[in-house]
Amino acid sequence: MTIASYIEHTNLKPDAVPADILQLCDEAKTNRFAAVCVNSGYVSLAKKELQGSGVLISAVVAFPLGAAMTAAKAAETDFAVSAGADEIDMVMAIGRAKAGDWDYVRRDVEAVVAAAGSHPVKVILETGLLTDEEKKEACRVAVTAGAAYVKTSTGFGHGGATAADIRLLRTVVGTAAKIKAAGGIRDYAAAKAMLDSGADRIGTSAGIAIAGGERDE
């Protein structure tokens, strides 16, 4: 498999216009990326553009803070799935995790998982804001709540994906969940390091450069 098959080609910029999303989708089709990752308001546009291409659509929920009330997260998830999202990337209730209120975090994830139905949910931990023990507990809670993936970062917060964090997350989730590395992955060497450390997906806005780097190897 080429590295392109692991990449979620991403544009979550607040000033992204419809033409940017159309370009993202065209690039994903051309490079045969696994998915595009977009804000929920652009899911229907991406769905129309990607019809029949085999490229999946990941929609973010409560992005990038994770601080929305649980009912709002579930409602956004329901909207995104109805609009055509194949997967959901939700931001964990980070403040509740920092406060040690893991029951709240679990219920929050469970609500999104329920709203997503058969669609896989990725829980964004924002690892740059967590201690190693918090990262471990977040993984355990996400898996218990039914998440299909744990994901390192939004790319909008402090820090990004590291190979060390991927290895740490893998020791906790084992084979019970997959791992998406995201945040600051901009070249082939960095992406390969994430995969070698145990990541199953790469979320990046630099997918074209990463795929080109593999071809240059």
JSON list of C-alpha atoms in Angstrom, two decimals:
[
{"chain": "A", "resi": 1, "resn": "MET", "atom": "CA", "xyz": [0.00, 0.00, 0.00]},
{"chain": "A", "resi": 2, "resn": "THR", "atom": "CA", "xyz": [1.19, 3.50, -0.77]},
{"chain": "A", "resi": 3, "resn": "ILE", "atom": "CA", "xyz": [1.25, 6.15, 1.93]},
{"chain": "A", "resi": 4, "resn": "ALA", "atom": "CA", "xyz": [-1.58, 7.95, 0.11]},
{"chain": "A", "resi": 5, "resn": "SER", "atom": "CA", "xyz": [-3.95, 5.17, 1.19]},
{"chain": "A", "resi": 6, "resn": "TYR", "atom": "CA", "xyz": [-3.41, 6.20, 4.84]},
{"chain": "A", "resi": 7, "resn": "ILE", "atom": "CA", "xyz": [-3.93, 9.94, 4.35]},
{"chain": "A", "resi": 8, "resn": "GLU", "atom": "CA", "xyz": [-6.99, 11.99, 5.26]},
{"chain": "A", "resi": 9, "resn": "HIS", "atom": "CA", "xyz": [-6.57, 15.10, 3.13]},
{"chain": "A", "resi": 10, "resn": "THR", "atom": "CA", "xyz": [-7.65, 17.93, 5.41]},
{"chain": "A", "resi": 11, "resn": "ASN", "atom": "CA", "xyz": [-8.93, 21.48, 5.23]},
{"chain": "A", "resi": 12, "resn": "LEU", "atom": "CA", "xyz": [-10.46, 22.74, 8.47]},
{"chain": "A", "resi": 13, "resn": "LYS", "atom": "CA", "xyz": [-9.49, 26.37, 8.12]},
{"chain": "A", "resi": 14, "resn": "PRO", "atom": "CA", "xyz": [-12.11, 28.85, 9.33]},
{"chain": "A", "resi": 15, "resn": "ASP", "atom": "CA", "xyz": [-11.75, 30.85, 6.11]},
{"chain": "A", "resi": 16, "resn": "ALA", "atom": "CA", "xyz": [-12.00, 27.89, 3.74]},
{"chain": "A", "resi": 17, "resn": "VAL", "atom": "CA", "xyz": [-14.41, 28.76, 0.92]},
{"chain": "A", "resi": 18, "resn": "PRO", "atom": "CA", "xyz": [-16.39, 26.24, -1.16]},
{"chain": "A", "resi": 19, "resn": "ALA", "atom": "CA", "xyz": [-13.79, 26.39, -3.94]},
{"chain": "A", "resi": 20, "resn": "ASP", "atom": "CA", "xyz": [-11.15, 25.27, -1.46]},
{"chain": "A", "resi": 21, "resn": "ILE", "atom": "CA", "xyz": [-13.20, 22.21, -0.53]},
{"chain": "A", "resi": 22, "resn": "LEU", "atom": "CA", "xyz": [-13.78, 21.36, -4.18]},
{"chain": "A", "resi": 23, "resn": "GLN", "atom": "CA", "xyz": [-10.03, 21.56, -4.74]},
{"chain": "A", "resi": 24, "resn": "LEU", "atom": "CA", "xyz": [-9.42, 19.37, -1.68]},
{"chain": "A", "resi": 25, "resn": "CYS", "atom": "CA", "xyz": [-11.77, 16.74, -3.06]},
{"chain": "A", "resi": 26, "resn": "ASP", "atom": "CA", "xyz": [-10.23, 16.87, -6.52]},
{"chain": "A", "resi": 27, "resn": "GLU", "atom": "CA", "xyz": [-6.76, 16.42, -5.03]},
{"chain": "A", "resi": 28, "resn": "ALA", "atom": "CA", "xyz": [-8.00, 13.50, -2.93]},
{"chain": "A", "resi": 29, "resn": "LYS", "atom": "CA", "xyz": [-9.39, 11.76, -6.00]},
{"chain": "A", "resi": 30, "resn": "THR", "atom": "CA", "xyz": [-6.27, 12.40, -8.05]},
{"chain": "A", "resi": 31, "resn": "ASN", "atom": "CA", "xyz": [-3.92, 11.13, -5.35]},
{"chain": "A", "resi": 32, "resn": "ARG", "atom": "CA", "xyz": [-6.23, 8.34, -4.16]},
{"chain": "A", "resi": 33, "resn": "PHE", "atom": "CA", "xyz": [-6.19, 9.45, -0.57]},
{"chain": "A", "resi": 34, "resn": "ALA", "atom": "CA", "xyz": [-8.20, 7.45, 1.97]},
{"chain": "A", "resi": 35, "resn": "ALA", "atom": "CA", "xyz": [-10.46, 10.35, 2.90]},
{"chain": "A", "resi": 36, "resn": "VAL", "atom": "CA", "xyz": [-11.00, 14.06, 3.13]},
{"chain": "A", "resi": 37, "resn": "CYS", "atom": "CA", "xyz": [-11.57, 15.69, 6.51]},
{"chain": "A", "resi": 38, "resn": "VAL", "atom": "CA", "xyz": [-13.82, 18.75, 6.53]},
{"chain": "A", "resi": 39, "resn": "ASN", "atom": "CA", "xyz": [-16.02, 20.81, 8.80]},
{"chain": "A", "resi": 40, "resn": "SER", "atom": "CA", "xyz": [-19.58, 19.49, 9.03]},
{"chain": "A", "resi": 41, "resn": "GLY", "atom": "CA", "xyz": [-20.99, 22.40, 7.03]},
{"chain": "A", "resi": 42, "resn": "TYR", "atom": "CA", "xyz": [-19.07, 21.23, 3.98]},
{"chain": "A", "resi": 43, "resn": "VAL", "atom": "CA", "xyz": [-20.00, 17.54, 4.12]},
{"chain": "A", "resi": 44, "resn": "SER", "atom": "CA", "xyz": [-22.81, 17.78, 1.57]},
{"chain": "A", "resi": 45, "resn": "LEU", "atom": "CA", "xyz": [-20.55, 19.63, -0.89]},
{"chain": "A", "resi": 46, "resn": "ALA", "atom": "CA", "xyz": [-17.79, 17.03, -0.47]},
{"chain": "A", "resi": 47, "resn": "LYS", "atom": "CA", "xyz": [-20.30, 14.20, -0.83]},
{"chain": "A", "resi": 48, "resn": "LYS", "atom": "CA", "xyz": [-21.48, 15.52, -4.18]},
{"chain": "A", "resi": 49, "resn": "GLU", "atom": "CA", "xyz": [-17.93, 16.02, -5.43]},
{"chain": "A", "resi": 50, "resn": "LEU", "atom": "CA", "xyz": [-16.64, 12.61, -4.27]},
{"chain": "A", "resi": 51, "resn": "GLN", "atom": "CA", "xyz": [-19.60, 10.49, -5.38]},
{"chain": "A", "resi": 52, "resn": "GLY", "atom": "CA", "xyz": [-18.36, 7.16, -6.73]},
{"chain": "A", "resi": 53, "resn": "SER", "atom": "CA", "xyz": [-14.68, 7.96, -6.10]},
{"chain": "A", "resi": 54, "resn": "GLY", "atom": "CA", "xyz": [-14.12, 5.65, -3.11]},
{"chain": "A", "resi": 55, "resn": "VAL", "atom": "CA", "xyz": [-12.71, 8.57, -1.08]},
{"chain": "A", "resi": 56, "resn": "LEU", "atom": "CA", "xyz": [-14.33, 8.70, 2.36]},
{"chain": "A", "resi": 57, "resn": "ILE", "atom": "CA", "xyz": [-15.57, 11.83, 4.13]},
{"chain": "A", "resi": 58, "resn": "SER", "atom": "CA", "xyz": [-14.58, 12.50, 7.74]},
{"chain": "A", "resi": 59, "resn": "ALA", "atom": "CA", "xyz": [-16.49, 15.31, 9.45]},
{"chain": "A", "resi": 60, "resn": "VAL", "atom": "CA", "xyz": [-15.27, 17.04, 12.59]},
{"chain": "A", "resi": 61, "resn": "VAL", "atom": "CA", "xyz": [-17.61, 17.64, 15.50]},
{"chain": "A", "resi": 62, "resn": "ALA", "atom": "CA", "xyz": [-17.25, 20.27, 18.26]},
{"chain": "A", "resi": 63, "resn": "PHE", "atom": "CA", "xyz": [-14.08, 21.38, 16.52]},
{"chain": "A", "resi": 64, "resn": "PRO", "atom": "CA", "xyz": [-11.58, 22.55, 17.65]},
{"chain": "A", "resi": 65, "resn": "LEU", "atom": "CA", "xyz": [-12.35, 23.06, 21.36]},
{"chain": "A", "resi": 66, "resn": "GLY", "atom": "CA", "xyz": [-14.51, 20.10, 22.33]},
{"chain": "A", "resi": 67, "resn": "ALA", "atom": "CA", "xyz": [-16.30, 22.31, 24.83]},
{"chain": "A", "resi": 68, "resn": "ALA", "atom": "CA", "xyz": [-19.80, 22.18, 23.32]},
{"chain": "A", "resi": 69, "resn": "MET", "atom": "CA", "xyz": [-22.56, 20.56, 25.33]},
{"chain": "A", "resi": 70, "resn": "THR", "atom": "CA", "xyz": [-23.05, 16.86, 24.66]},
{"chain": "A", "resi": 71, "resn": "ALA", "atom": "CA", "xyz": [-26.45, 17.33, 23.02]},
{"chain": "A", "resi": 72, "resn": "ALA", "atom": "CA", "xyz": [-24.90, 19.78, 20.55]},
{"chain": "A", "resi": 73, "resn": "LYS", "atom": "CA", "xyz": [-22.17, 17.29, 19.68]},
{"chain": "A", "resi": 74, "resn": "ALA", "atom": "CA", "xyz": [-24.75, 14.57, 19.09]},
{"chain": "A", "resi": 75, "resn": "ALA", "atom": "CA", "xyz": [-26.87, 16.91, 16.96]},
{"chain": "A", "resi": 76, "resn": "GLU", "atom": "CA", "xyz": [-23.90, 17.93, 14.82]},
{"chain": "A", "resi": 77, "resn": "THR", "atom": "CA", "xyz": [-23.00, 14.27, 14.40]},
{"chain": "A", "resi": 78, "resn": "ASP", "atom": "CA", "xyz": [-26.54, 13.46, 13.27]},
{"chain": "A", "resi": 79, "resn": "PHE", "atom": "CA", "xyz": [-26.43, 16.33, 10.77]},
{"chain": "A", "resi": 80, "resn": "ALA", "atom": "CA", "xyz": [-23.05, 15.27, 9.40]},
{"chain": "A", "resi": 81, "resn": "VAL", "atom": "CA", "xyz": [-24.09, 11.66, 8.94]},
{"chain": "A", "resi": 82, "resn": "SER", "atom": "CA", "xyz": [-27.35, 12.72, 7.28]},
{"chain": "A", "resi": 83, "resn": "ALA", "atom": "CA", "xyz": [-25.37, 14.95, 4.92]},
{"chain": "A", "resi": 84, "resn": "GLY", "atom": "CA", "xyz": [-23.14, 12.06, 3.87]},
{"chain": "A", "resi": 85, "resn": "ALA", "atom": "CA", "xyz": [-20.24, 11.78, 6.30]},
{"chain": "A", "resi": 86, "resn": "ASP", "atom": "CA", "xyz": [-18.66, 8.33, 6.47]},
{"chain": "A", "resi": 87, "resn": "GLU", "atom": "CA", "xyz": [-16.71, 8.95, 9.68]},
{"chain": "A", "resi": 88, "resn": "ILE", "atom": "CA", "xyz": [-16.87, 11.38, 12.60]},
{"chain": "A", "resi": 89, "resn": "ASP", "atom": "CA", "xyz": [-13.89, 13.06, 14.29]},
{"chain": "A", "resi": 90, "resn": "MET", "atom": "CA", "xyz": [-15.15, 14.46, 17.60]},
{"chain": "A", "resi": 91, "resn": "VAL", "atom": "CA", "xyz": [-13.11, 16.57, 19.99]},
{"chain": "A", "resi": 92, "resn": "MET", "atom": "CA", "xyz": [-13.09, 15.14, 23.50]},
{"chain": "A", "resi": 93, "resn": "ALA", "atom": "CA", "xyz": [-14.38, 17.26, 26.38]},
{"chain": "A", "resi": 94, "resn": "ILE", "atom": "CA", "xyz": [-10.83, 18.28, 27.21]},
{"chain": "A", "resi": 95, "resn": "GLY", "atom": "CA", "xyz": [-11.63, 20.48, 30.19]},
{"chain": "A", "resi": 96, "resn": "ARG", "atom": "CA", "xyz": [-13.65, 17.68, 31.80]},
{"chain": "A", "resi": 97, "resn": "ALA", "atom": "CA", "xyz": [-10.73, 15.31, 31.25]},
{"chain": "A", "resi": 98, "resn": "LYS", "atom": "CA", "xyz": [-8.33, 17.77, 32.87]},
{"chain": "A", "resi": 99, "resn": "ALA", "atom": "CA", "xyz": [-10.73, 17.99, 35.82]},
{"chain": "A", "resi": 100, "resn": "GLY", "atom": "CA", "xyz": [-10.73, 14.21, 36.16]},
{"chain": "A", "resi": 101, "resn": "ASP", "atom": "CA", "xyz": [-14.44, 13.93, 35.33]},
{"chain": "A", "resi": 102, "resn": "TRP", "atom": "CA", "xyz": [-14.00, 10.82, 33.23]},
{"chain": "A", "resi": 103, "resn": "ASP", "atom": "CA", "xyz": [-17.64, 9.78, 33.61]},
{"chain": "A", "resi": 104, "resn": "TYR", "atom": "CA", "xyz": [-18.63, 12.97, 31.77]},
{"chain": "A", "resi": 105, "resn": "VAL", "atom": "CA", "xyz": [-16.04, 12.29, 29.06]},
{"chain": "A", "resi": 106, "resn": "ARG", "atom": "CA", "xyz": [-17.34, 8.75, 28.62]},
{"chain": "A", "resi": 107, "resn": "ARG", "atom": "CA", "xyz": [-20.98, 9.84, 28.38]},
{"chain": "A", "resi": 108, "resn": "ASP", "atom": "CA", "xyz": [-20.01, 12.56, 25.92]},
{"chain": "A", "resi": 109, "resn": "VAL", "atom": "CA", "xyz": [-18.32, 10.05, 23.62]},
{"chain": "A", "resi": 110, "resn": "GLU", "atom": "CA", "xyz": [-21.13, 7.55, 24.02]},
{"chain": "A", "resi": 111, "resn": "ALA", "atom": "CA", "xyz": [-23.66, 10.14, 22.85]},
{"chain": "A", "resi": 112, "resn": "VAL", "atom": "CA", "xyz": [-21.70, 10.84, 19.69]},
{"chain": "A", "resi": 113, "resn": "VAL", "atom": "CA", "xyz": [-21.15, 7.13, 19.03]},
{"chain": "A", "resi": 114, "resn": "ALA", "atom": "CA", "xyz": [-24.90, 6.57, 19.37]},
{"chain": "A", "resi": 115, "resn": "ALA", "atom": "CA", "xyz": [-25.69, 9.44, 17.01]},
{"chain": "A", "resi": 116, "resn": "ALA", "atom": "CA", "xyz": [-23.14, 8.16, 14.49]},
{"chain": "A", "resi": 117, "resn": "GLY", "atom": "CA", "xyz": [-24.77, 4.73, 14.33]},
{"chain": "A", "resi": 118, "resn": "SER", "atom": "CA", "xyz": [-22.66, 2.41, 12.20]},
{"chain": "A", "resi": 119, "resn": "HIS", "atom": "CA", "xyz": [-20.26, 5.20, 11.24]},
{"chain": "A", "resi": 120, "resn": "PRO", "atom": "CA", "xyz": [-16.84, 5.04, 12.95]},
{"chain": "A", "resi": 121, "resn": "VAL", "atom": "CA", "xyz": [-16.07, 7.72, 15.54]},
{"chain": "A", "resi": 122, "resn": "LYS", "atom": "CA", "xyz": [-12.58, 9.07, 16.13]},
{"chain": "A", "resi": 123, "resn": "VAL", "atom": "CA", "xyz": [-11.99, 10.79, 19.48]},
{"chain": "A", "resi": 124, "resn": "ILE", "atom": "CA", "xyz": [-9.54, 13.70, 19.28]},
{"chain": "A", "resi": 125, "resn": "LEU", "atom": "CA", "xyz": [-7.61, 13.77, 22.56]},
{"chain": "A", "resi": 126, "resn": "GLU", "atom": "CA", "xyz": [-5.55, 16.94, 22.02]},
{"chain": "A", "resi": 127, "resn": "THR", "atom": "CA", "xyz": [-2.50, 15.19, 23.45]},
{"chain": "A", "resi": 128, "resn": "GLY", "atom": "CA", "xyz": [-0.50, 18.41, 23.72]},
{"chain": "A", "resi": 129, "resn": "LEU", "atom": "CA", "xyz": [-2.75, 19.46, 26.60]},
{"chain": "A", "resi": 130, "resn": "LEU", "atom": "CA", "xyz": [-2.64, 16.13, 28.46]},
{"chain": "A", "resi": 131, "resn": "THR", "atom": "CA", "xyz": [-0.20, 14.37, 30.76]},
{"chain": "A", "resi": 132, "resn": "ASP", "atom": "CA", "xyz": [0.80, 10.84, 29.83]},
{"chain": "A", "resi": 133, "resn": "GLU", "atom": "CA", "xyz": [-1.55, 9.46, 32.48]},
{"chain": "A", "resi": 134, "resn": "GLU", "atom": "CA", "xyz": [-4.40, 11.56, 31.09]},
{"chain": "A", "resi": 135, "resn": "LYS", "atom": "CA", "xyz": [-3.62, 10.32, 27.58]},
{"chain": "A", "resi": 136, "resn": "LYS", "atom": "CA", "xyz": [-3.83, 6.73, 28.82]},
{"chain": "A", "resi": 137, "resn": "GLU", "atom": "CA", "xyz": [-7.11, 7.27, 30.66]},
{"chain": "A", "resi": 138, "resn": "ALA", "atom": "CA", "xyz": [-8.56, 9.12, 27.68]},
{"chain": "A", "resi": 139, "resn": "CYS", "atom": "CA", "xyz": [-7.77, 6.11, 25.50]},
{"chain": "A", "resi": 140, "resn": "ARG", "atom": "CA", "xyz": [-9.38, 3.72, 27.95]},
{"chain": "A", "resi": 141, "resn": "VAL", "atom": "CA", "xyz": [-12.51, 5.85, 28.21]},
{"chain": "A", "resi": 142, "resn": "ALA", "atom": "CA", "xyz": [-12.78, 6.31, 24.43]},
{"chain": "A", "resi": 143, "resn": "VAL", "atom": "CA", "xyz": [-12.54, 2.56, 23.80]},
{"chain": "A", "resi": 144, "resn": "THR", "atom": "CA", "xyz": [-15.07, 1.80, 26.56]},
{"chain": "A", "resi": 145, "resn": "ALA", "atom": "CA", "xyz": [-17.45, 4.33, 25.02]},
{"chain": "A", "resi": 146, "resn": "GLY", "atom": "CA", "xyz": [-17.28, 2.66, 21.61]},
{"chain": "A", "resi": 147, "resn": "ALA", "atom": "CA", "xyz": [-14.81, 4.81, 19.69]},
{"chain": "A", "resi": 148, "resn": "ALA", "atom": "CA", "xyz": [-13.25, 3.20, 16.63]},
{"chain": "A", "resi": 149, "resn": "TYR", "atom": "CA", "xyz": [-10.17, 5.45, 16.74]},
{"chain": "A", "resi": 150, "resn": "VAL", "atom": "CA", "xyz": [-8.28, 7.70, 19.08]},
{"chain": "A", "resi": 151, "resn": "LYS", "atom": "CA", "xyz": [-6.72, 10.73, 17.39]},
{"chain": "A", "resi": 152, "resn": "THR", "atom": "CA", "xyz": [-3.82, 12.79, 18.66]},
{"chain": "A", "resi": 153, "resn": "SER", "atom": "CA", "xyz": [-4.63, 16.40, 17.91]},
{"chain": "A", "resi": 154, "resn": "THR", "atom": "CA", "xyz": [-6.80, 18.99, 16.22]},
{"chain": "A", "resi": 155, "resn": "GLY", "atom": "CA", "xyz": [-3.80, 20.77, 14.73]},
{"chain": "A", "resi": 156, "resn": "PHE", "atom": "CA", "xyz": [-5.23, 23.97, 16.23]},
{"chain": "A", "resi": 157, "resn": "GLY", "atom": "CA", "xyz": [-4.05, 23.46, 19.80]},
{"chain": "A", "resi": 158, "resn": "HIS", "atom": "CA", "xyz": [-0.76, 23.22, 21.67]},
{"chain": "A", "resi": 159, "resn": "GLY", "atom": "CA", "xyz": [1.58, 20.69, 20.11]},
{"chain": "A", "resi": 160, "resn": "GLY", "atom": "CA", "xyz": [0.82, 18.02, 17.53]},
{"chain": "A", "resi": 161, "resn": "ALA", "atom": "CA", "xyz": [1.39, 14.37, 16.79]},
{"chain": "A", "resi": 162, "resn": "THR", "atom": "CA", "xyz": [4.58, 12.72, 17.97]},
{"chain": "A", "resi": 163, "resn": "ALA", "atom": "CA", "xyz": [5.87, 9.21, 17.41]},
{"chain": "A", "resi": 164, "resn": "ALA", "atom": "CA", "xyz": [6.22, 8.82, 21.18]},
{"chain": "A", "resi": 165, "resn": "ASP", "atom": "CA", "xyz": [2.54, 9.60, 21.68]},
{"chain": "A", "resi": 166, "resn": "ILE", "atom": "CA", "xyz": [1.52, 7.13, 18.99]},
{"chain": "A", "resi": 167, "resn": "ARG", "atom": "CA", "xyz": [3.49, 4.40, 20.73]},
{"chain": "A", "resi": 168, "resn": "LEU", "atom": "CA", "xyz": [1.95, 5.35, 24.07]},
{"chain": "A", "resi": 169, "resn": "LEU", "atom": "CA", "xyz": [-1.59, 5.29, 22.71]},
{"chain": "A", "resi": 170, "resn": "ARG", "atom": "CA", "xyz": [-0.99, 1.93, 21.06]},
{"chain": "A", "resi": 171, "resn": "THR", "atom": "CA", "xyz": [0.11, 0.38, 24.36]},
{"chain": "A", "resi": 172, "resn": "VAL", "atom": "CA", "xyz": [-3.31, 1.29, 25.78]},
{"chain": "A", "resi": 173, "resn": "VAL", "atom": "CA", "xyz": [-5.72, 0.62, 22.91]},
{"chain": "A", "resi": 174, "resn": "GLY", "atom": "CA", "xyz": [-3.95, -2.46, 21.56]},
{"chain": "A", "resi": 175, "resn": "THR", "atom": "CA", "xyz": [-6.15, -3.87, 18.83]},
{"chain": "A", "resi": 176, "resn": "ALA", "atom": "CA", "xyz": [-9.38, -2.52, 20.37]},
{"chain": "A", "resi": 177, "resn": "ALA", "atom": "CA", "xyz": [-9.14, 0.75, 18.43]},
{"chain": "A", "resi": 178, "resn": "LYS", "atom": "CA", "xyz": [-7.17, 2.34, 15.64]},
{"chain": "A", "resi": 179, "resn": "ILE", "atom": "CA", "xyz": [-5.04, 5.46, 15.86]},
{"chain": "A", "resi": 180, "resn": "LYS", "atom": "CA", "xyz": [-5.12, 8.59, 13.74]},
{"chain": "A", "resi": 181, "resn": "ALA", "atom": "CA", "xyz": [-2.04, 10.79, 13.89]},
{"chain": "A", "resi": 182, "resn": "ALA", "atom": "CA", "xyz": [-2.76, 14.46, 13.17]},
{"chain": "A", "resi": 183, "resn": "GLY", "atom": "CA", "xyz": [-1.15, 17.80, 13.88]},
{"chain": "A", "resi": 184, "resn": "GLY", "atom": "CA", "xyz": [2.03, 19.09, 12.30]},
{"chain": "A", "resi": 185, "resn": "ILE", "atom": "CA", "xyz": [2.67, 16.17, 9.93]},
{"chain": "A", "resi": 186, "resn": "ARG", "atom": "CA", "xyz": [4.03, 17.91, 6.85]},
{"chain": "A", "resi": 187, "resn": "ASP", "atom": "CA", "xyz": [6.47, 15.62, 5.06]},
{"chain": "A", "resi": 188, "resn": "TYR", "atom": "CA", "xyz": [6.97, 11.98, 4.09]},
{"chain": "A", "resi": 189, "resn": "ALA", "atom": "CA", "xyz": [9.53, 11.25, 6.82]},
{"chain": "A", "resi": 190, "resn": "ALA", "atom": "CA", "xyz": [7.20, 12.50, 9.55]},
{"chain": "A", "resi": 191, "resn": "ALA", "atom": "CA", "xyz": [4.23, 10.58, 8.15]},
{"chain": "A", "resi": 192, "resn": "LYS", "atom": "CA", "xyz": [6.22, 7.36, 7.83]},
{"chain": "A", "resi": 193, "resn": "ALA", "atom": "CA", "xyz": [7.46, 7.74, 11.41]},
{"chain": "A", "resi": 194, "resn": "MET", "atom": "CA", "xyz": [3.85, 7.89, 12.59]},
{"chain": "A", "resi": 195, "resn": "LEU", "atom": "CA", "xyz": [2.91, 4.76, 10.65]},
{"chain": "A", "resi": 196, "resn": "ASP", "atom": "CA", "xyz": [6.01, 2.93, 11.85]},
{"chain": "A", "resi": 197, "resn": "SER", "atom": "CA", "xyz": [5.05, 3.83, 15.43]},
{"chain": "A", "resi": 198, "resn": "GLY", "atom": "CA", "xyz": [1.59, 2.31, 15.09]},
{"chain": "A", "resi": 199, "resn": "ALA", "atom": "CA", "xyz": [-0.70, 4.88, 13.45]},
{"chain": "A", "resi": 200, "resn": "ASP", "atom": "CA", "xyz": [-3.41, 3.64, 11.09]},
{"chain": "A", "resi": 201, "resn": "ARG", "atom": "CA", "xyz": [-4.33, 6.98, 9.52]},
{"chain": "A", "resi": 202, "resn": "ILE", "atom": "CA", "xyz": [-2.58, 10.29, 8.91]},
{"chain": "A", "resi": 203, "resn": "GLY", "atom": "CA", "xyz": [-4.55, 13.52, 9.08]},
{"chain": "A", "resi": 204, "resn": "THR", "atom": "CA", "xyz": [-2.76, 16.33, 7.26]},
{"chain": "A", "resi": 205, "resn": "SER", "atom": "CA", "xyz": [-3.17, 19.31, 4.99]},
{"chain": "A", "resi": 206, "resn": "ALA", "atom": "CA", "xyz": [0.16, 18.37, 3.36]},
{"chain": "A", "resi": 207, "resn": "GLY", "atom": "CA", "xyz": [-0.99, 15.15, 1.73]},
{"chain": "A", "resi": 208, "resn": "ILE", "atom": "CA", "xyz": [0.28, 16.04, -1.73]},
{"chain": "A", "resi": 209, "resn": "ALA", "atom": "CA", "xyz": [3.78, 16.82, -0.44]},
{"chain": "A", "resi": 210, "resn": "ILE", "atom": "CA", "xyz": [3.82, 13.62, 1.63]},
{"chain": "A", "resi": 211, "resn": "ALA", "atom": "CA", "xyz": [2.74, 11.45, -1.30]},
{"chain": "A", "resi": 212, "resn": "GLY", "atom": "CA", "xyz": [5.30, 13.19, -3.50]},
{"chain": "A", "resi": 213, "resn": "GLY", "atom": "CA", "xyz": [7.99, 12.50, -0.93]},
{"chain": "A", "resi": 214, "resn": "GLU", "atom": "CA", "xyz": [7.28, 8.79, -1.09]},
{"chain": "A", "resi": 215, "resn": "ARG", "atom": "CA", "xyz": [7.60, 8.83, -4.88]},
{"chain": "A", "resi": 216, "resn": "ASP", "atom": "CA", "xyz": [10.95, 10.56, -4.54]},
{"chain": "A", "resi": 217, "resn": "GLU", "atom": "CA", "xyz": [12.33, 7.86, -2.22]}
]
